[in-house]
mmCIF file of C-alpha atoms in Angstrom:
data_model
loop_
_atom_site.group_PDB
_atom_site.id
_atom_site.type_symbol
_atom_site.label_atom_id
_atom_site.label_comp_id
_atom_site.label_asym_id
_atom_site.label_seq_id
_atom_site.Cartn_x
_atom_site.Cartn_y
_atom_site.Cartn_z
ATOM 1 C CA MET A 1 -0.167 0.121 -0.313
ATOM 2 C CA GLN A 2 1.284 3.191 -0.849
ATOM 3 C CA ALA A 3 1.571 5.654 1.775
ATOM 4 C CA LYS A 4 -0.722 8.747 2.193
ATOM 5 C CA TYR A 5 1.820 10.982 3.704
ATOM 6 C CA GLU A 6 5.791 11.388 2.979
ATOM 7 C CA ILE A 7 5.826 12.509 6.919
ATOM 8 C CA GLY A 8 4.512 11.537 10.005
ATOM 9 C CA ILE A 9 5.139 13.486 13.337
ATOM 10 C CA LEU A 10 4.723 11.642 16.515
ATOM 11 C CA GLY A 11 4.605 14.781 18.696
ATOM 12 C CA GLY A 12 2.896 16.059 21.899
ATOM 13 C CA MET A 13 6.524 16.014 23.791
ATOM 14 C CA GLY A 14 5.581 19.302 24.349
ATOM 15 C CA PRO A 15 2.812 20.492 22.172
ATOM 16 C CA LEU A 16 4.946 23.636 21.584
ATOM 17 C CA ALA A 17 7.490 21.885 20.416
ATOM 18 C CA THR A 18 5.471 19.891 17.846
ATOM 19 C CA VAL A 19 3.807 23.074 16.244
ATOM 20 C CA ASP A 20 7.355 24.352 16.079
ATOM 21 C CA LEU A 21 8.723 21.339 14.127
ATOM 22 C CA MET A 22 5.666 21.596 11.672
ATOM 23 C CA ASN A 23 6.797 25.396 11.400
ATOM 24 C CA ARG A 24 10.160 24.522 10.577
ATOM 25 C CA ILE A 25 9.356 22.116 7.646
ATOM 26 C CA THR A 26 7.411 24.413 6.227
ATOM 27 C CA GLU A 27 9.902 27.229 6.450
ATOM 28 C CA TYR A 28 12.515 25.344 5.482
ATOM 29 C CA THR A 29 10.986 23.662 2.257
ATOM 30 C CA PHE A 30 11.365 25.417 -1.136
ATOM 31 C CA SER A 31 7.860 25.916 -2.604
ATOM 32 C CA ASP A 32 5.779 28.637 -3.833
ATOM 33 C CA ASN A 33 2.278 27.275 -3.399
ATOM 34 C CA ASP A 34 0.744 24.810 -1.154
ATOM 35 C CA GLN A 35 0.931 21.917 -3.469
ATOM 36 C CA GLY A 36 4.936 22.132 -3.344
ATOM 37 C CA HIS A 37 4.925 21.447 0.245
ATOM 38 C CA ILE A 38 5.459 18.050 1.930
ATOM 39 C CA PRO A 39 2.227 15.639 2.648
ATOM 40 C CA THR A 40 2.508 15.659 6.500
ATOM 41 C CA ILE A 41 0.354 14.252 9.101
ATOM 42 C CA THR A 42 0.678 14.938 12.782
ATOM 43 C CA LEU A 43 -0.037 13.123 16.197
ATOM 44 C CA SER A 44 0.383 15.024 19.158
ATOM 45 C CA ASN A 45 -0.207 12.411 21.791
ATOM 46 C CA THR A 46 0.218 14.470 25.078
ATOM 47 C CA LEU A 47 -0.993 11.611 26.867
ATOM 48 C CA ILE A 48 2.767 10.138 26.837
ATOM 49 C CA PRO A 49 4.498 10.036 30.466
ATOM 50 C CA ASP A 50 7.411 12.277 31.180
ATOM 51 C CA ARG A 51 10.653 10.333 29.806
ATOM 52 C CA THR A 52 12.860 12.094 32.326
ATOM 53 C CA ASP A 53 10.473 11.038 35.556
ATOM 54 C CA HIS A 54 11.089 7.210 34.004
ATOM 55 C CA ILE A 55 14.491 7.297 33.301
ATOM 56 C CA CYS A 56 15.782 9.115 36.308
ATOM 57 C CA TYR A 57 13.127 8.289 39.372
ATOM 58 C CA GLY A 58 11.271 4.905 38.027
ATOM 59 C CA GLY A 59 8.031 6.868 36.971
ATOM 60 C CA GLN A 60 5.388 5.136 34.275
ATOM 61 C CA SER A 61 6.926 4.364 30.910
ATOM 62 C CA PRO A 62 6.276 6.003 27.873
ATOM 63 C CA VAL A 63 7.269 3.183 25.548
ATOM 64 C CA PRO A 64 3.491 1.377 25.347
ATOM 65 C CA TYR A 65 2.272 5.172 24.331
ATOM 66 C CA LEU A 66 4.976 5.911 22.082
ATOM 67 C CA ASN A 67 4.263 2.729 19.965
ATOM 68 C CA LYS A 68 0.899 2.807 19.876
ATOM 69 C CA SER A 69 1.568 6.076 18.489
ATOM 70 C CA LEU A 70 4.058 4.628 16.204
ATOM 71 C CA SER A 71 1.332 2.159 14.918
ATOM 72 C CA GLU A 72 -1.470 4.423 14.614
ATOM 73 C CA LEU A 73 0.987 6.645 12.228
ATOM 74 C CA ASP A 74 1.766 2.842 10.175
ATOM 75 C CA MET A 75 -2.231 2.459 9.919
ATOM 76 C CA ILE A 76 -2.344 5.489 8.233
ATOM 77 C CA GLY A 77 0.394 5.125 5.914
ATOM 78 C CA VAL A 78 3.428 7.397 6.102
ATOM 79 C CA ASN A 79 7.185 7.081 4.514
ATOM 80 C CA ARG A 80 8.969 8.241 7.560
ATOM 81 C CA ILE A 81 8.167 8.773 11.005
ATOM 82 C CA VAL A 82 9.580 12.268 13.371
ATOM 83 C CA ILE A 83 9.689 12.291 16.764
ATOM 84 C CA PRO A 84 10.515 16.023 18.089
ATOM 85 C CA CYS A 85 11.641 15.160 21.682
ATOM 86 C CA ASN A 86 15.407 14.362 22.394
ATOM 87 C CA THR A 87 14.876 12.329 25.616
ATOM 88 C CA SER A 88 12.475 10.422 23.737
ATOM 89 C CA HIS A 89 15.210 8.551 21.607
ATOM 90 C CA TYR A 90 16.651 7.145 24.875
ATOM 91 C CA TYR A 91 14.100 4.464 23.549
ATOM 92 C CA MET A 92 14.866 4.358 20.185
ATOM 93 C CA LYS A 93 15.955 0.593 19.742
ATOM 94 C CA GLU A 94 12.733 -0.721 21.549
ATOM 95 C CA LEU A 95 10.735 1.796 19.179
ATOM 96 C CA LYS A 96 12.442 0.320 16.145
ATOM 97 C CA ARG A 97 11.762 -2.846 16.743
ATOM 98 C CA ASN A 98 7.478 -2.048 16.748
ATOM 99 C CA THR A 99 7.547 -0.280 13.445
ATOM 100 C CA LYS A 100 8.700 -0.942 9.789
ATOM 101 C CA THR A 101 8.583 2.657 8.948
ATOM 102 C CA ARG A 102 11.853 4.601 9.121
ATOM 103 C CA ILE A 103 12.260 6.577 12.220
ATOM 104 C CA ILE A 104 14.758 9.246 11.349
ATOM 105 C CA ASN A 105 17.168 9.726 14.405
ATOM 106 C CA MET A 106 17.711 13.562 15.490
ATOM 107 C CA VAL A 107 20.100 12.827 17.902
ATOM 108 C CA GLU A 108 22.382 10.918 15.007
ATOM 109 C CA GLU A 109 21.917 13.719 12.504
ATOM 110 C CA THR A 110 22.649 16.305 14.761
ATOM 111 C CA THR A 111 25.890 14.622 15.867
ATOM 112 C CA LYS A 112 26.923 13.965 11.877
ATOM 113 C CA TYR A 113 26.154 17.908 11.695
ATOM 114 C CA LEU A 114 28.578 18.245 14.563
ATOM 115 C CA LYS A 115 31.284 16.030 13.283
ATOM 116 C CA LYS A 116 31.174 17.939 9.517
ATOM 117 C CA THR A 117 31.347 21.398 11.199
ATOM 118 C CA ILE A 118 33.003 21.467 14.484
ATOM 119 C CA THR A 119 36.994 20.514 14.874
ATOM 120 C CA ASP A 120 38.741 21.443 18.487
ATOM 121 C CA ASP A 121 35.834 23.462 20.060
ATOM 122 C CA LYS A 122 33.680 21.949 22.887
ATOM 123 C CA VAL A 123 30.183 21.004 22.134
ATOM 124 C CA VAL A 124 27.707 21.410 25.511
ATOM 125 C CA ILE A 125 24.572 19.499 25.312
ATOM 126 C CA LEU A 126 21.564 21.217 26.679
ATOM 127 C CA GLY A 127 18.768 19.131 27.462
ATOM 128 C CA THR A 128 16.596 17.168 30.071
ATOM 129 C CA GLU A 129 18.097 15.276 33.194
ATOM 130 C CA GLY A 130 16.633 12.441 31.486
ATOM 131 C CA LEU A 131 18.841 13.164 28.273
ATOM 132 C CA ILE A 132 21.979 13.597 30.139
ATOM 133 C CA LYS A 133 21.676 10.799 32.763
ATOM 134 C CA GLY A 134 20.600 8.286 30.064
ATOM 135 C CA ASN A 135 23.632 9.122 27.700
ATOM 136 C CA VAL A 136 21.655 9.839 24.543
ATOM 137 C CA TYR A 137 24.043 11.751 22.941
ATOM 138 C CA GLN A 138 26.932 10.127 24.522
ATOM 139 C CA ASP A 139 27.421 7.597 22.262
ATOM 140 C CA PHE A 140 26.972 9.193 19.031
ATOM 141 C CA LEU A 141 29.508 12.035 20.486
ATOM 142 C CA MET A 142 32.215 9.317 21.445
ATOM 143 C CA ASN A 143 31.918 7.432 17.848
ATOM 144 C CA TYR A 144 32.397 10.591 16.117
ATOM 145 C CA GLU A 145 35.277 11.507 18.643
ATOM 146 C CA ILE A 146 33.575 14.941 19.559
ATOM 147 C CA ASN A 147 34.586 16.566 22.605
ATOM 148 C CA ASN A 148 31.824 17.577 24.801
ATOM 149 C CA TYR A 149 31.564 19.532 28.204
ATOM 150 C CA ASN A 150 29.443 18.084 30.749
ATOM 151 C CA LEU A 151 27.475 20.839 33.110
ATOM 152 C CA GLU A 152 27.844 21.123 36.539
ATOM 153 C CA VAL A 153 25.300 19.639 38.601
ATOM 154 C CA ARG A 154 23.841 23.206 39.687
ATOM 155 C CA ASP A 155 23.558 24.202 36.130
ATOM 156 C CA GLN A 156 22.193 21.281 34.989
ATOM 157 C CA GLU A 157 19.324 21.662 37.525
ATOM 158 C CA MET A 158 18.659 25.261 36.388
ATOM 159 C CA ILE A 159 18.151 24.097 32.612
ATOM 160 C CA MET A 160 15.834 21.729 33.413
ATOM 161 C CA LYS A 161 13.985 24.467 35.392
ATOM 162 C CA ILE A 162 13.903 26.494 32.505
ATOM 163 C CA ILE A 163 12.523 23.676 30.552
ATOM 164 C CA ARG A 164 9.673 22.952 32.673
ATOM 165 C CA LYS A 165 9.224 26.631 32.942
ATOM 166 C CA ILE A 166 8.800 26.907 29.052
ATOM 167 C CA LYS A 167 6.547 23.875 29.247
ATOM 168 C CA ALA A 168 4.225 25.307 31.430
ATOM 169 C CA GLU A 169 4.224 28.826 30.419
ATOM 170 C CA GLY A 170 6.310 29.275 26.943
ATOM 171 C CA ILE A 171 8.997 31.905 26.486
ATOM 172 C CA SER A 172 9.083 34.872 28.475
ATOM 173 C CA ARG A 173 11.685 37.059 29.135
ATOM 174 C CA ARG A 174 12.786 35.571 32.838
ATOM 175 C CA VAL A 175 13.357 32.421 30.931
ATOM 176 C CA GLU A 176 15.250 34.089 28.445
ATOM 177 C CA GLU A 177 17.408 35.615 31.512
ATOM 178 C CA SER A 178 17.743 32.619 32.966
ATOM 179 C CA VAL A 179 19.279 30.883 30.100
ATOM 180 C CA VAL A 180 21.786 33.587 29.657
ATOM 181 C CA ASN A 181 22.617 33.917 33.353
ATOM 182 C CA VAL A 182 23.830 29.963 33.065
ATOM 183 C CA LEU A 183 25.689 30.234 29.803
ATOM 184 C CA MET A 184 27.472 33.501 30.737
ATOM 185 C CA GLU A 185 28.612 31.973 33.843
ATOM 186 C CA LEU A 186 29.973 28.821 32.009
ATOM 187 C CA ASP A 187 31.406 30.327 29.058
ATOM 188 C CA PRO A 188 31.743 34.056 29.538
ATOM 189 C CA THR A 189 33.859 34.245 26.118
ATOM 190 C CA GLN A 190 30.877 32.457 24.122
ATOM 191 C CA SER A 191 33.610 30.450 22.741
ATOM 192 C CA MET A 192 31.775 26.899 23.007
ATOM 193 C CA TYR A 193 29.080 25.546 20.748
ATOM 194 C CA TYR A 194 25.450 24.364 22.444
ATOM 195 C CA VAL A 195 23.727 21.689 21.277
ATOM 196 C CA LEU A 196 19.604 22.929 21.978
ATOM 197 C CA ALA A 197 18.964 19.107 22.651
ATOM 198 C CA CYS A 198 15.563 19.737 24.370
ATOM 199 C CA THR A 199 12.838 20.910 21.842
ATOM 200 C CA GLU A 200 11.833 23.637 24.734
ATOM 201 C CA LEU A 201 14.750 24.888 24.506
ATOM 202 C CA SER A 202 14.706 25.057 20.826
ATOM 203 C CA LEU A 203 12.203 28.041 20.958
ATOM 204 C CA LEU A 204 15.469 30.018 22.259
ATOM 205 C CA LYS A 205 17.587 29.518 19.420
ATOM 206 C CA ASP A 206 16.806 32.925 17.537
ATOM 207 C CA PHE A 207 17.349 34.642 21.130
ATOM 208 C CA LEU A 208 20.401 33.162 21.856
ATOM 209 C CA ILE A 209 21.734 33.709 18.189
ATOM 210 C CA GLU A 210 21.131 37.210 18.591
ATOM 211 C CA LYS A 211 23.082 37.343 21.836
ATOM 212 C CA GLY A 212 25.975 35.649 20.170
ATOM 213 C CA TRP A 213 26.063 32.170 21.251
ATOM 214 C CA ASN A 214 27.263 29.118 18.878
ATOM 215 C CA ILE A 215 23.769 27.105 18.614
ATOM 216 C CA ILE A 216 23.121 23.915 16.818
ATOM 217 C CA ASP A 217 19.780 23.071 17.304
ATOM 218 C CA ALA A 218 18.528 19.287 17.018
ATOM 219 C CA MET A 219 14.890 20.396 15.962
ATOM 220 C CA ASP A 220 16.395 21.813 12.656
ATOM 221 C CA MET A 221 18.591 18.885 12.041
ATOM 222 C CA LEU A 222 15.406 17.048 12.370
ATOM 223 C CA ALA A 223 13.472 19.082 9.865
ATOM 224 C CA ILE A 224 16.279 19.301 7.419
ATOM 225 C CA SER A 225 16.965 15.574 7.562
ATOM 226 C CA ALA A 226 13.159 15.190 7.059
ATOM 227 C CA ILE A 227 12.664 17.442 3.991
ATOM 228 C CA LYS A 228 15.967 15.745 2.586
ATOM 229 C CA GLU A 229 14.697 12.460 2.945
ATOM 230 C CA SER A 230 11.426 13.357 1.437
ATOM 231 C CA ASP A 231 13.280 14.565 -1.549
ATOM 232 C CA TYR A 232 12.211 18.111 -1.551
ATOM 233 C CA LYS A 233 14.297 20.913 -1.957
ATOM 234 C CA LEU A 234 15.628 23.145 0.856
ATOM 235 C CA ASN A 235 14.580 26.928 0.745
ATOM 236 C CA LEU A 236 18.475 27.586 1.159
ATOM 237 C CA GLU A 237 17.963 31.250 2.104
ATOM 238 C CA LYS A 238 16.178 30.202 5.050
ATOM 239 C CA VAL A 239 18.424 27.258 5.822
ATOM 240 C CA HIS A 240 21.651 29.692 5.239
ATOM 241 C CA LYS A 241 20.511 31.881 7.855
ATOM 242 C CA TYR A 242 21.493 29.614 10.648
ATOM 243 C CA TYR A 243 23.710 26.912 8.745
ATOM 244 C CA ILE A 244 25.882 27.875 5.832
ATOM 245 C CA ASP A 245 27.051 24.470 4.993
ATOM 246 C CA LEU A 246 23.941 22.681 4.478
#
């Protein structure tokens, strides 16, 4: 059976991040009419249990909920699936066993881009407590021989508070100031590269770039990979605003 849609988005983790990915896929696709955009369907399953709560504190597993959503996308018919939640990639091996549809791995795509563009500079992964403790990026960083810097416990706790604040209230000046305070204390010369490895933090991309930070956004890597794999053209004017070498 021919798939009805090129891309299936398994979202809801969180809802704002899901909408943000939809916007980026649309913005980064080159087209001058509706029909030139990518046929995409979004399943925003907000009932999926918290990933960090499960990884770090033994809370309810999100895997059955993720698998149910994957099955629903399979039944609808999609050529590839994207999951705009970095921490959910902790379960990737289990998820791949439960679908025949390709899942684009945003962690792997982000790490491949880091390898291509960064040489001796240190990389800082900004993400949830579950992402860090689950070593979601670590294996890929080691395989690609990328030098990363681990946040101190206090700084990681602050990043986690910021993520939860965005989930609850969206972006605010207080959130922006909190992120800048963490980064300035860590890297006052703005010499390191920062991966926005939580899709809530991805909502801060433009603000952080304007403030002079070296930002690579995993959400962008996912959107760009989905477009390219769907065999659609990138809107290079929009993409090159952030990434010259794509």
